[in-house]
Coordinates of C-alpha atoms in Angstrom, one line a residue:
Chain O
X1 CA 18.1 -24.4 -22.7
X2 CA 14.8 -26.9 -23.7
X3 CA 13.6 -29.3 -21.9
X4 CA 11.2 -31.9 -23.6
X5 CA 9.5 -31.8 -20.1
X6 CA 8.6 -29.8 -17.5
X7 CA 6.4 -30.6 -14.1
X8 CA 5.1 -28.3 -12.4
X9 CA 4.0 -29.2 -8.7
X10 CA 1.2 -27.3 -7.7
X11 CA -0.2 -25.3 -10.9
X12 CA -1.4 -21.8 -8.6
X13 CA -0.9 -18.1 -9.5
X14 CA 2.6 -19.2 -9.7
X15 CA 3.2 -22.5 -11.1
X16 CA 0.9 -21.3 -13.6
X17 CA 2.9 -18.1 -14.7
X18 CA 6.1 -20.2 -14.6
X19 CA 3.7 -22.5 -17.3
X20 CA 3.1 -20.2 -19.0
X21 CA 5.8 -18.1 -19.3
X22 CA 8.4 -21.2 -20.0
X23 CA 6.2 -21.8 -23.0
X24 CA 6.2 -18.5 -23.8
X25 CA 10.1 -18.5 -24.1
X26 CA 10.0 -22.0 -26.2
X27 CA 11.8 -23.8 -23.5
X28 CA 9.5 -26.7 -23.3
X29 CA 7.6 -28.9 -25.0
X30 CA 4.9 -30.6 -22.8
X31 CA 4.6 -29.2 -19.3
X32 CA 2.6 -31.6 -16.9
X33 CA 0.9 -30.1 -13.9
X34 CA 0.8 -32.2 -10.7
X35 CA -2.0 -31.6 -8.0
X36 CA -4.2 -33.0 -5.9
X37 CA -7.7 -31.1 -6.5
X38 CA -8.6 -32.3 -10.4
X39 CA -11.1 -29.1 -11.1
X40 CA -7.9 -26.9 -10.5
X41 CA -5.1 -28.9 -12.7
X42 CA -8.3 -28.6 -15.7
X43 CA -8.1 -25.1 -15.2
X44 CA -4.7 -24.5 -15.7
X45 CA -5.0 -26.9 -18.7
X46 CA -7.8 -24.7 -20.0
X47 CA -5.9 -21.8 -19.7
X48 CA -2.9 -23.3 -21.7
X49 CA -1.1 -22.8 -18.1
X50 CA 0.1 -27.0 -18.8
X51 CA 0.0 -28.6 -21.7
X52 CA -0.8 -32.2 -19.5
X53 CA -1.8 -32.9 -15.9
X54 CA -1.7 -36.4 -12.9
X55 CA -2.6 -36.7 -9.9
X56 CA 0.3 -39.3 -10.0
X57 CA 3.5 -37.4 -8.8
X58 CA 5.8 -40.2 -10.6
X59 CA 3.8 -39.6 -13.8
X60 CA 4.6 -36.0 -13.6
X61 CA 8.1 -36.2 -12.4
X62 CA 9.7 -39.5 -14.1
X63 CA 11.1 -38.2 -17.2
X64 CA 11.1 -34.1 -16.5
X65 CA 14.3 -32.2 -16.9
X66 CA 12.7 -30.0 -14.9
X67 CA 10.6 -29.8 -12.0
X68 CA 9.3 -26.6 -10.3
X69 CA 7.1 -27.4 -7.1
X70 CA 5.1 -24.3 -6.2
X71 CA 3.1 -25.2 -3.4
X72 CA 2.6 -23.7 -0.2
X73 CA 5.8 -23.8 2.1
X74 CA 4.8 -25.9 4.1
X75 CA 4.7 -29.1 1.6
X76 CA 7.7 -27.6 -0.5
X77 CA 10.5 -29.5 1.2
X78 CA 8.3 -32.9 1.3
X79 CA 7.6 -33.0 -2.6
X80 CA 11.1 -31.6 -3.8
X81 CA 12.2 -34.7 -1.8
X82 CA 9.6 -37.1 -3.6
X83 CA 10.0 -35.6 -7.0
X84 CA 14.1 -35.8 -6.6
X85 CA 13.6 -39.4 -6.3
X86 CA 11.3 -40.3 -8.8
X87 CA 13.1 -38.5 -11.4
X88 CA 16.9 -39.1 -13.2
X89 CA 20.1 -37.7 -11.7
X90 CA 20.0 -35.1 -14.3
X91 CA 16.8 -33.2 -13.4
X92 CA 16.8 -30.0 -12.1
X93 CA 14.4 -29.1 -9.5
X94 CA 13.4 -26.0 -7.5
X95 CA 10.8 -23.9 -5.9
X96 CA 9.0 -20.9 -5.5
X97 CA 8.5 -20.4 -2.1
X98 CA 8.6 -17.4 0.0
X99 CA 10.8 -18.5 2.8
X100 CA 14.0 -20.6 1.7
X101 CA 16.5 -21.9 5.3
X102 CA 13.6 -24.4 6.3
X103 CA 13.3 -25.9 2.6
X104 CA 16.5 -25.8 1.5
X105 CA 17.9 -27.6 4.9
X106 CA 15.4 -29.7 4.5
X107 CA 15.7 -30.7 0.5
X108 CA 19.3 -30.7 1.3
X109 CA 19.1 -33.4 4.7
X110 CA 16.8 -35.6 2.0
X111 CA 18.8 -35.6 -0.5
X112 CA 22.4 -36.3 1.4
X113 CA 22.3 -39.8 0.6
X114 CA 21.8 -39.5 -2.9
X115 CA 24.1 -37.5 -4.8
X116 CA 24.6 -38.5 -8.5
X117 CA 21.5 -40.4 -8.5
X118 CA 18.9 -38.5 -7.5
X119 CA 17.9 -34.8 -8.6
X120 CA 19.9 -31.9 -7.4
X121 CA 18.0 -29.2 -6.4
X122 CA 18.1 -25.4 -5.8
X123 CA 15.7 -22.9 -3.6
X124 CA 14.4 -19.8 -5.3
X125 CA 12.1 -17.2 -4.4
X126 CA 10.6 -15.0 -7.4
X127 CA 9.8 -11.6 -5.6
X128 CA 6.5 -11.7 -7.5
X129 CA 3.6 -12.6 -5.6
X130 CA -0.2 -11.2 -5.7
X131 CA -2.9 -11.2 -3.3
X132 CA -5.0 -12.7 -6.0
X133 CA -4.2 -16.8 -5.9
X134 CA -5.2 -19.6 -8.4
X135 CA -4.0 -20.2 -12.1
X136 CA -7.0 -18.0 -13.4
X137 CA -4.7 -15.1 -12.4
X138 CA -1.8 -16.8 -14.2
X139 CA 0.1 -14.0 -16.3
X140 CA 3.3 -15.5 -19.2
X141 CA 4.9 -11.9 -18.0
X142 CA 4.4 -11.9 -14.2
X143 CA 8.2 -12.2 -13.8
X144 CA 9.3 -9.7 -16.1
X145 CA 11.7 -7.6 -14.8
X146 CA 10.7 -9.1 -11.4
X147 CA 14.1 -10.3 -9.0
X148 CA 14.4 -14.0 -8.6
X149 CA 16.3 -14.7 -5.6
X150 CA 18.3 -17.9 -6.0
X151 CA 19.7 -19.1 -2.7
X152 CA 22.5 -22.2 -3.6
X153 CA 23.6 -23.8 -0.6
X154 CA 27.1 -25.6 0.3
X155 CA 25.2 -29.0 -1.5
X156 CA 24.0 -27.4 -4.8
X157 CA 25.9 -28.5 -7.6
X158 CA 27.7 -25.3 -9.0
X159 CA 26.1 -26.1 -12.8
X160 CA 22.6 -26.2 -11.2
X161 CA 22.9 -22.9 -10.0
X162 CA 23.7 -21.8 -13.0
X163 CA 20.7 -23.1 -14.8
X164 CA 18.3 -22.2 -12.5
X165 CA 20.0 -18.6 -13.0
X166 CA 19.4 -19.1 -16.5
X167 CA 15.8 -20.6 -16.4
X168 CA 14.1 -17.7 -14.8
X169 CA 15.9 -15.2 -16.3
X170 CA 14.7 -17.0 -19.6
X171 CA 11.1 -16.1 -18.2
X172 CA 12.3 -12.6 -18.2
X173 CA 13.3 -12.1 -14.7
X174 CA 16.5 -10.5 -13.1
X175 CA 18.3 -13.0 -10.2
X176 CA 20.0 -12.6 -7.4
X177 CA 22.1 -15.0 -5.5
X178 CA 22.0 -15.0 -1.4
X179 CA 22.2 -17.7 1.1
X180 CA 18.6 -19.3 2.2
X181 CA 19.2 -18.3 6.0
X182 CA 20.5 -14.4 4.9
X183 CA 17.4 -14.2 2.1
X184 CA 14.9 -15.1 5.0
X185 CA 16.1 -12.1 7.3
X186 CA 15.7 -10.1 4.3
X187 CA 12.3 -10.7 3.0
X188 CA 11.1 -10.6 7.0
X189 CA 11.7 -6.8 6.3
X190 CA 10.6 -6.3 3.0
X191 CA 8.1 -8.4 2.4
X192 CA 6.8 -10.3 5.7
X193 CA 6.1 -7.3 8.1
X194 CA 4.4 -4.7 5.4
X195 CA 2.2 -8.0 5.1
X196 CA 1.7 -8.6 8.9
X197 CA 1.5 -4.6 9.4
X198 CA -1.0 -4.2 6.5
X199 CA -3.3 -7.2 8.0
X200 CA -3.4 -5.3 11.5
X201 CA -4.1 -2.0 9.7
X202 CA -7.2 -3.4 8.7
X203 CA -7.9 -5.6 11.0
X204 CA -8.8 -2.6 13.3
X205 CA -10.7 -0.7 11.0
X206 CA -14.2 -0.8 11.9
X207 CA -16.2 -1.8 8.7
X208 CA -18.4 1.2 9.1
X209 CA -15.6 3.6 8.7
X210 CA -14.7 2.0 5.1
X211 CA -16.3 4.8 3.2
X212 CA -13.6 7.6 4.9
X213 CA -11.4 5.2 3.2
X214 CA -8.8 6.5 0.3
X215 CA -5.8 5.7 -1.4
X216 CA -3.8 5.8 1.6
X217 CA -5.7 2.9 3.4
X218 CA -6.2 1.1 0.2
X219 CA -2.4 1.0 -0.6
X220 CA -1.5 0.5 2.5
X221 CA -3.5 -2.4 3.1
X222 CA -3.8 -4.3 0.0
X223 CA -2.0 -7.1 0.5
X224 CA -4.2 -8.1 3.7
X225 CA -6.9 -9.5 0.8
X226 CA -4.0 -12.3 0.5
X227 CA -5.0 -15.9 0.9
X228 CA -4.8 -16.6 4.9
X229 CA -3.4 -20.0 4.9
X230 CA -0.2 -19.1 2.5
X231 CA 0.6 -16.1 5.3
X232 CA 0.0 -18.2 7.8
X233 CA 2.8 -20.7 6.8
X234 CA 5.0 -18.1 5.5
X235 CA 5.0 -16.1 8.8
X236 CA 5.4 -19.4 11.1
X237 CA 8.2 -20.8 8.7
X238 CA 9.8 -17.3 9.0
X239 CA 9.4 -17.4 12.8
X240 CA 12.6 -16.1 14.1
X241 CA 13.2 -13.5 11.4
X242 CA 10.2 -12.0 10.9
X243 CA 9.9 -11.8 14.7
X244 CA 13.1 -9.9 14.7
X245 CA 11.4 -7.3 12.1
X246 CA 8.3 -7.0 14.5
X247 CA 10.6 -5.9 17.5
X248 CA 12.4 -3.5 14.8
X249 CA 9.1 -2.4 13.9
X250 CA 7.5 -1.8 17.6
X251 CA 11.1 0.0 18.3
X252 CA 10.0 2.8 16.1
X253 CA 6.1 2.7 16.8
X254 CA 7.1 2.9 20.5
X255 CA 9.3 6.2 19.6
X256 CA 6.7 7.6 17.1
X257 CA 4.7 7.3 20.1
X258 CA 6.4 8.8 23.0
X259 CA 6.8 11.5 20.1
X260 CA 3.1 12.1 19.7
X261 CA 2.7 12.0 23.1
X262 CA 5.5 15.1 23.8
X263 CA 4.1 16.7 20.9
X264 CA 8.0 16.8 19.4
X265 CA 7.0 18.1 16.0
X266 CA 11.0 18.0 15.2
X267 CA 11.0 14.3 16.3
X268 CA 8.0 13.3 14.0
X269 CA 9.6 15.0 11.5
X270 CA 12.4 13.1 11.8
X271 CA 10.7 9.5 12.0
X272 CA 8.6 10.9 8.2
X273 CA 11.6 11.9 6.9
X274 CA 13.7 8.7 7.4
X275 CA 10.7 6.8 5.7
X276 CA 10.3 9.4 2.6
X277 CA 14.0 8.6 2.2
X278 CA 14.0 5.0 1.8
X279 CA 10.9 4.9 0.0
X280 CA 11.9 7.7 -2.7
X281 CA 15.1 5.7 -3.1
X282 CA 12.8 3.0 -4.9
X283 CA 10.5 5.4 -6.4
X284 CA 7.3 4.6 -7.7
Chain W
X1 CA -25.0 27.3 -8.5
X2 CA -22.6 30.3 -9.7
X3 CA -19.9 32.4 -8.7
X4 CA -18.7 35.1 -10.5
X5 CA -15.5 34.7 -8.2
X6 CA -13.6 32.5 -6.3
X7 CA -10.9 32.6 -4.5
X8 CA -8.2 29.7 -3.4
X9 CA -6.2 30.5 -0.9
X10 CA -3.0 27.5 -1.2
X11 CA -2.7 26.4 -5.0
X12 CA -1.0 23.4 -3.9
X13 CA -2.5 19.8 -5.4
X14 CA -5.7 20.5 -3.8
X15 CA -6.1 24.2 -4.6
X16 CA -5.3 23.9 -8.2
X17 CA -7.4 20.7 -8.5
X18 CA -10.8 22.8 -6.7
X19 CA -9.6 25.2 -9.4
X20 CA -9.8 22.7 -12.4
X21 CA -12.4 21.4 -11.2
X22 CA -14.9 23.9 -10.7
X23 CA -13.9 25.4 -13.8
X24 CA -14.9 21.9 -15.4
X25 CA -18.2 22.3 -13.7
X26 CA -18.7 26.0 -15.0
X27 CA -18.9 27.3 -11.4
X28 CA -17.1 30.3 -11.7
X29 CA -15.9 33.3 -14.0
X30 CA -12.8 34.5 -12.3
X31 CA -10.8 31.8 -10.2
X32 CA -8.0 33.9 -8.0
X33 CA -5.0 32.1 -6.2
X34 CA -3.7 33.6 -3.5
X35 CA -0.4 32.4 -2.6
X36 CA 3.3 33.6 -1.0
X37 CA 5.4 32.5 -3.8
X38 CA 4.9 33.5 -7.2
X39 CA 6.4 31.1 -8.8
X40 CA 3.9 28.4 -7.4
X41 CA 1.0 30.5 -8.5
X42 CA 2.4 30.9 -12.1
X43 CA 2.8 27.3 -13.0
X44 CA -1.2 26.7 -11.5
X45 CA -2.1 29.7 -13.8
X46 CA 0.0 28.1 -16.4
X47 CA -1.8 24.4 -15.6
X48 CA -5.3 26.7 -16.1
X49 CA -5.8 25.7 -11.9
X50 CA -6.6 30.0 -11.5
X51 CA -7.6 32.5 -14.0
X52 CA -5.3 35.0 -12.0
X53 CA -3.5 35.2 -8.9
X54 CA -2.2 37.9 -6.5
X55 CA 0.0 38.0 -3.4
X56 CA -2.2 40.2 -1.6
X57 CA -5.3 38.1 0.3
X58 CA -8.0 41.1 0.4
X59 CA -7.6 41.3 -3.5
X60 CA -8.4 37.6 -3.9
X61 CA -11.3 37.3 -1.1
X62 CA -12.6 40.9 -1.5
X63 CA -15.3 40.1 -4.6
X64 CA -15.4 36.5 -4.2
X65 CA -18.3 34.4 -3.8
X66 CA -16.8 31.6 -2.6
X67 CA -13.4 30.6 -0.8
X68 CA -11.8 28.1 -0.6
X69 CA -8.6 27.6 1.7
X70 CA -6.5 25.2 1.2
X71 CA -3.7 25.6 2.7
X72 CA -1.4 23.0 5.3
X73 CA -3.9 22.5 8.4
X74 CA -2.0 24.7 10.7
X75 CA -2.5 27.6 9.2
X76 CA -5.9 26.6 7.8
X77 CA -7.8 28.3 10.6
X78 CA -6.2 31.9 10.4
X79 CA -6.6 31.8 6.5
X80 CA -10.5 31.5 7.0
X81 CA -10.6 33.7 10.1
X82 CA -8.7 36.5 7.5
X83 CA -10.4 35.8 4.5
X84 CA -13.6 35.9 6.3
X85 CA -13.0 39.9 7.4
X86 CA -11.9 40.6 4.0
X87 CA -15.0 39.3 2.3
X88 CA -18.9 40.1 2.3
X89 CA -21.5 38.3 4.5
X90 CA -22.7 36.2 1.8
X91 CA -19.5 34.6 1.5
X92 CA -19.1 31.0 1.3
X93 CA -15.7 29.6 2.8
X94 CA -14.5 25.9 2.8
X95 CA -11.3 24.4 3.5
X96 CA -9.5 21.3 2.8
X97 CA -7.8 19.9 5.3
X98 CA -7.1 16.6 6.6
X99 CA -8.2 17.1 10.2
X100 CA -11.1 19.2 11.3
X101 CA -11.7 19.9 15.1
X102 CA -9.1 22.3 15.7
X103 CA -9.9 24.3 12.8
X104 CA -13.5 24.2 13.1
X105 CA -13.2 25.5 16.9
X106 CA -10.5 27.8 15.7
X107 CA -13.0 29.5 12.7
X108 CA -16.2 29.4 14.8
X109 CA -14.5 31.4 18.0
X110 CA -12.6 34.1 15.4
X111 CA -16.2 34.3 13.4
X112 CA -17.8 34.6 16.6
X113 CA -18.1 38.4 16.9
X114 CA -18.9 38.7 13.2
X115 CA -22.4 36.8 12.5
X116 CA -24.2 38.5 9.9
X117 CA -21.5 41.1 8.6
X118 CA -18.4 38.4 8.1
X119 CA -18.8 35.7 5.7
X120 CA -19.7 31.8 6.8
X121 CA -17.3 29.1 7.2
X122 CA -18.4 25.0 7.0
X123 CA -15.4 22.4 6.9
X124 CA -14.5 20.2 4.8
X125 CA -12.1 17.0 3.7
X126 CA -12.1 16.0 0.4
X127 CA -10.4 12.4 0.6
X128 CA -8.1 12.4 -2.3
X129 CA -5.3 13.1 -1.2
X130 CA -2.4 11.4 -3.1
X131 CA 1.6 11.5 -2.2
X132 CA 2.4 14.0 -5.0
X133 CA 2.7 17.8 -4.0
X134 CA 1.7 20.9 -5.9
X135 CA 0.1 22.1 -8.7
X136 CA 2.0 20.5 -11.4
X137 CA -0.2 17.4 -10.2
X138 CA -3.3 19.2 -9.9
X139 CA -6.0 17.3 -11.9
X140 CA -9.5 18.3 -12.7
X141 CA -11.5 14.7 -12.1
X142 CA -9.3 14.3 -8.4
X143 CA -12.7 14.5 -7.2
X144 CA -14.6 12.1 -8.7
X145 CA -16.5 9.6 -6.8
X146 CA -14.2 11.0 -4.1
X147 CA -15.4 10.9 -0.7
X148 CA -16.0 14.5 0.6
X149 CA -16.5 15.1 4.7
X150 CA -18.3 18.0 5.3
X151 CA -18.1 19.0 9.2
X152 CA -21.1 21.6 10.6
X153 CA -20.9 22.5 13.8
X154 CA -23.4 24.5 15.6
X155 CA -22.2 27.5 14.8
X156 CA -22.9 26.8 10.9
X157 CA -25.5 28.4 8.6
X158 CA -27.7 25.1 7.6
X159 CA -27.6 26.9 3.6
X160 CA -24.0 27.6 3.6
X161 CA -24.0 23.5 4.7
X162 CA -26.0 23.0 2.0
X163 CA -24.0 25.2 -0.2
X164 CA -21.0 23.1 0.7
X165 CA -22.5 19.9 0.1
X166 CA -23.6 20.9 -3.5
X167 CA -20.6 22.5 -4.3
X168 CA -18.1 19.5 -3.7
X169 CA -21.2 17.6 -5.9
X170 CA -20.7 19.4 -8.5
X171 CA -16.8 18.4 -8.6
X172 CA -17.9 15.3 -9.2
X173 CA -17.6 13.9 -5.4
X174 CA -20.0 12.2 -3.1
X175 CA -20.4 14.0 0.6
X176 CA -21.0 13.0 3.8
X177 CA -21.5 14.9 7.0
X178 CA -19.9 14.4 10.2
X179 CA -18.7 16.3 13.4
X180 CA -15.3 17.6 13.2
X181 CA -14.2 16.0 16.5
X182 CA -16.0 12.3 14.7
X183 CA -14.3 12.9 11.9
X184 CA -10.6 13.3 13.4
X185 CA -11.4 9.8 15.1
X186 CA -12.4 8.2 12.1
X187 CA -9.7 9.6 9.9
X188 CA -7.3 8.8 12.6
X189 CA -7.9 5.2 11.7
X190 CA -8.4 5.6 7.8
X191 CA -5.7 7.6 7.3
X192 CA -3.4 8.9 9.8
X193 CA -2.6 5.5 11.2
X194 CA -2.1 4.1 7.7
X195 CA 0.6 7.1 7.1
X196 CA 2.4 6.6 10.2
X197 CA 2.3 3.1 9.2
X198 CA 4.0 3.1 6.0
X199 CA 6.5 5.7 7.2
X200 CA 8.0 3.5 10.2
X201 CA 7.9 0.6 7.7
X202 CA 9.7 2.4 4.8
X203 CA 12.2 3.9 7.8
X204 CA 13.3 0.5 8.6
X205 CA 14.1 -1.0 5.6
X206 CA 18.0 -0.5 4.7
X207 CA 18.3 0.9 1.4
X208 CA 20.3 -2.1 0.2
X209 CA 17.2 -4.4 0.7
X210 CA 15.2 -2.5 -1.9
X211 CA 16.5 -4.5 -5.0
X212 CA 14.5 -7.5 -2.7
X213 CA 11.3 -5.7 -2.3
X214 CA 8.2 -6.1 -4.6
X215 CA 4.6 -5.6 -4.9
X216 CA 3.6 -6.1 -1.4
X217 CA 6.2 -3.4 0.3
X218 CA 5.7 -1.3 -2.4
X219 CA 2.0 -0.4 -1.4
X220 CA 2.0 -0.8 2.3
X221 CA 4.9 2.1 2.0
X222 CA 3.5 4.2 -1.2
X223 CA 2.3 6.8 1.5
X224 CA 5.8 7.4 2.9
X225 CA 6.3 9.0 0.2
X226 CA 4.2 12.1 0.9
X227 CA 5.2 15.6 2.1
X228 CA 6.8 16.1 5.6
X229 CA 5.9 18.7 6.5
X230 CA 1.8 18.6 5.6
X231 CA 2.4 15.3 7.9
X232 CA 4.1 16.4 10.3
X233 CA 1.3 19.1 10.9
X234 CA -1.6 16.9 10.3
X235 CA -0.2 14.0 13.1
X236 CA 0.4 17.1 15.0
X237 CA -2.8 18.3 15.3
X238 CA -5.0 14.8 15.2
X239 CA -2.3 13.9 18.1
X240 CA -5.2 12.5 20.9
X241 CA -6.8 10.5 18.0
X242 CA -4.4 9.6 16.5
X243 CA -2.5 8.2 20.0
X244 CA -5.7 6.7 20.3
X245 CA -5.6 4.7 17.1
X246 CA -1.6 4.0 17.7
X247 CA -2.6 2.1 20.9
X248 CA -5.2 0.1 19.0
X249 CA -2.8 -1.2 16.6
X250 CA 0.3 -1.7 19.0
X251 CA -2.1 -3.8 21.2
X252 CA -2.9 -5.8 18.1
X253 CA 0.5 -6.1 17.1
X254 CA 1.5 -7.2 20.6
X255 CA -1.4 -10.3 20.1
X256 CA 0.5 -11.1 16.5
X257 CA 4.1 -11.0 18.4
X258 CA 2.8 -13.6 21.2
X259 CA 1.2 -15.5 18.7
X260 CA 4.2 -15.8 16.4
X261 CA 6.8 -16.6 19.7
X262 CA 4.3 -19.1 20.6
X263 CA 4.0 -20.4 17.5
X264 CA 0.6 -20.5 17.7
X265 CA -0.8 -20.9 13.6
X266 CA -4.5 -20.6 14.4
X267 CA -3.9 -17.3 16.4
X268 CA -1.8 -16.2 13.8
X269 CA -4.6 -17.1 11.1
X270 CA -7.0 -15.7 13.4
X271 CA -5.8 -12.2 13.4
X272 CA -5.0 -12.6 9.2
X273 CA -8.4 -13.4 8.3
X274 CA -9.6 -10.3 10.2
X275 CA -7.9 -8.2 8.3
X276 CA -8.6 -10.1 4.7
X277 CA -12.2 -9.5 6.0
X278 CA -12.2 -5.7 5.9
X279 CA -10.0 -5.6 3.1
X280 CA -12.2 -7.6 1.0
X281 CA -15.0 -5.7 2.3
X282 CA -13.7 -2.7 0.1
X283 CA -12.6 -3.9 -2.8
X284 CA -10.0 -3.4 -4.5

């Protein structure tokens, strides 16, 4: 797999890692960033994150192999559709984004009418996030070992799969294949509600008790430090799923609760127990 | 400050950390677990936590200086009541646990009878806690730049406070003073919430979802990890306080649910940047 070019849409904590790590693994020669904010695409650039950046999309796009649009959500769909036709039938394209039905219906209603001359394109999700943002936090190894969910729908051209499989596990990550509607109700358990929970964990800590504050609090509320407007379009994109996890999640508060309330030490018990499980079933 | 011999009632991860630590500090000659099962209290001899141990409490509290119980909170109270009758009046005792009204109430009425002839007891809660159990994890720096709450009531000699205060100094911590019923509200928030939290969020994630989780559910649910049964005793007896801080966040959560059905983005934002603002307000 090489690809004399690569464009990256979006050059942030993750279109920068993918930069860097697709160098890293040879599998490019120039890699142009596209963005809208100059100062940000000359940081990437100084960080070796891209070896080229536009503010033109069809600069960046017309003769990639490969294009990776990593902005937030709520523009992915919009530019996979602009970069699919701007580029040759043979180009590859995907994403990064957190939450795949929306984008994938979306890329896939855009690109009905042009099969065989436009890009194809496939949704994946790299399970590798931070609450740190921006390509100064850009890491070649940040997928390492990470899962890449790939999530092929009944449009994707079987051989695109494949290489999208291959391209990130090229940048050292494992993949996983699931449908874009089935990966959305997943990650609205796993990833979406810890972030929602941890945000109203301390958002009712009052600043003043901060200094009582150890590693359970920090842990359990890191990801709150998260950039606002990302979670924001995550969580709304996510709507139905994620409110599905809340009601999940209230369903056990409410029983912790009444609980507390009787004093049922065996019933708390219970309720820790069940959480110790699943969480020593992952381990560290 | 100098004790020829101390006693630890408990050589859990706590115990045997008090132990390494003070011996770090040069505190003490003779550092005496006291314990029910032998084989705990050999590996903390083994780990250097205790110098000896015994199964017998007057032979640990009889000659000791200072005393430190840490034991789970519920029986926390009897230990110091015991330990107090067993040693002389110029005994120092301290505990460790995680809440402090009941105990405090518990050792003041049990000392009641015995001012000047039974030793003095102050409270406190080192906050350095961690999801690992026993002594095999006991390390002597746990307490460094730790937080340490210690909790005079009226009933406490001011020297034995100040005793207290320097003591868990010389471990390397920082201390604070607070009423034990104050403190159970504020660690309600800090920490028992953020437990309770993680558990109910670990509980309902199927275990075939865990190849999907990453970073993000990984902290939030770190905490699930920790022991049952210290948990279960420590929700137990924090229950008002710690219904108290349940409410707060299940009113919360009930604002980020009727934002999310309404699909309302600036509520949603709204309640994210709150939290991002006390999160950042820590650090790391």
């Amino acid at each position: 797999m090489y690809f004399p070019q690569v464009a990256i849409i979006g050059v942030g904590l993750l279109g920068g890692s993918v930069g860097l790590a697709l160098q890293r693994a040879g599998l490019a020669r120039r890699v142009i960033g596209f963005g809208r904010r100059e100062g940000s695409l000359a940081q990437a650039l100084e960080r070796k994150c891209i070896t080229d950046y536009t503010t033109h999309l069809d600069e960046a796009v017309h003769d990639a192999g490969l294009v990776i649009v990593a902005t937030p959500v709520e523009q992915t769909a919009d530019f996979v559709a602009a970069a699919a036709k701007g580029c040759g039938p043979g180009t590859l394209i995907t994403d990064v984004g957190s939450t795949k039905d929306s984008i994938c219906r979306s890329a896939d209603a855009a690109l009905a009418g042009g099969a065989g001359t436009w890009a194809s394109f496939v949704g994946s999700h790299p399970l590798a996030g931070s609450e740190k943002t921006g390509p100064i936090f850009a890491k070649a190894n940040l997928f390492d070992d990470r899962m890449v969910v790939v999530t092929p729908t009944e449009n994707s051209r079987p051989d695109a799969v494949e290489q999208i499989d291959t391209f990130w596990q090229k940048l050292g990550a494992k993949t996983c294949r699931m449908h874009p509607a089935e990966h959305d109700a997943a990650v609205a358990i796993t990833s979406h509600l810890p972030h929602l929970v941890a945000s109203l964990v301390a958002a009712i800590t009052p600043e003043e008790l901060l200094k009582l504050t150890a590693g359970g609090w920090q842990d359990t509320t890191r990801v709150a430090s998260g950039d606002v407007e990302l979670w924001r379009q995550i969580l709304l994109d996510n709507r139905p799923h994620v409110l599905l996890a809340v009601e999940k999640f209230a369903t056990v508060l409410a029983s912790f609760r009444e609980a507390l309330e009787q004093a049922d030490g065996a019933a708390i018990a219970q309720l820790l127990e069940a959480g110790k499980r699943t969480r020593d079933a992952l381990g560290s």
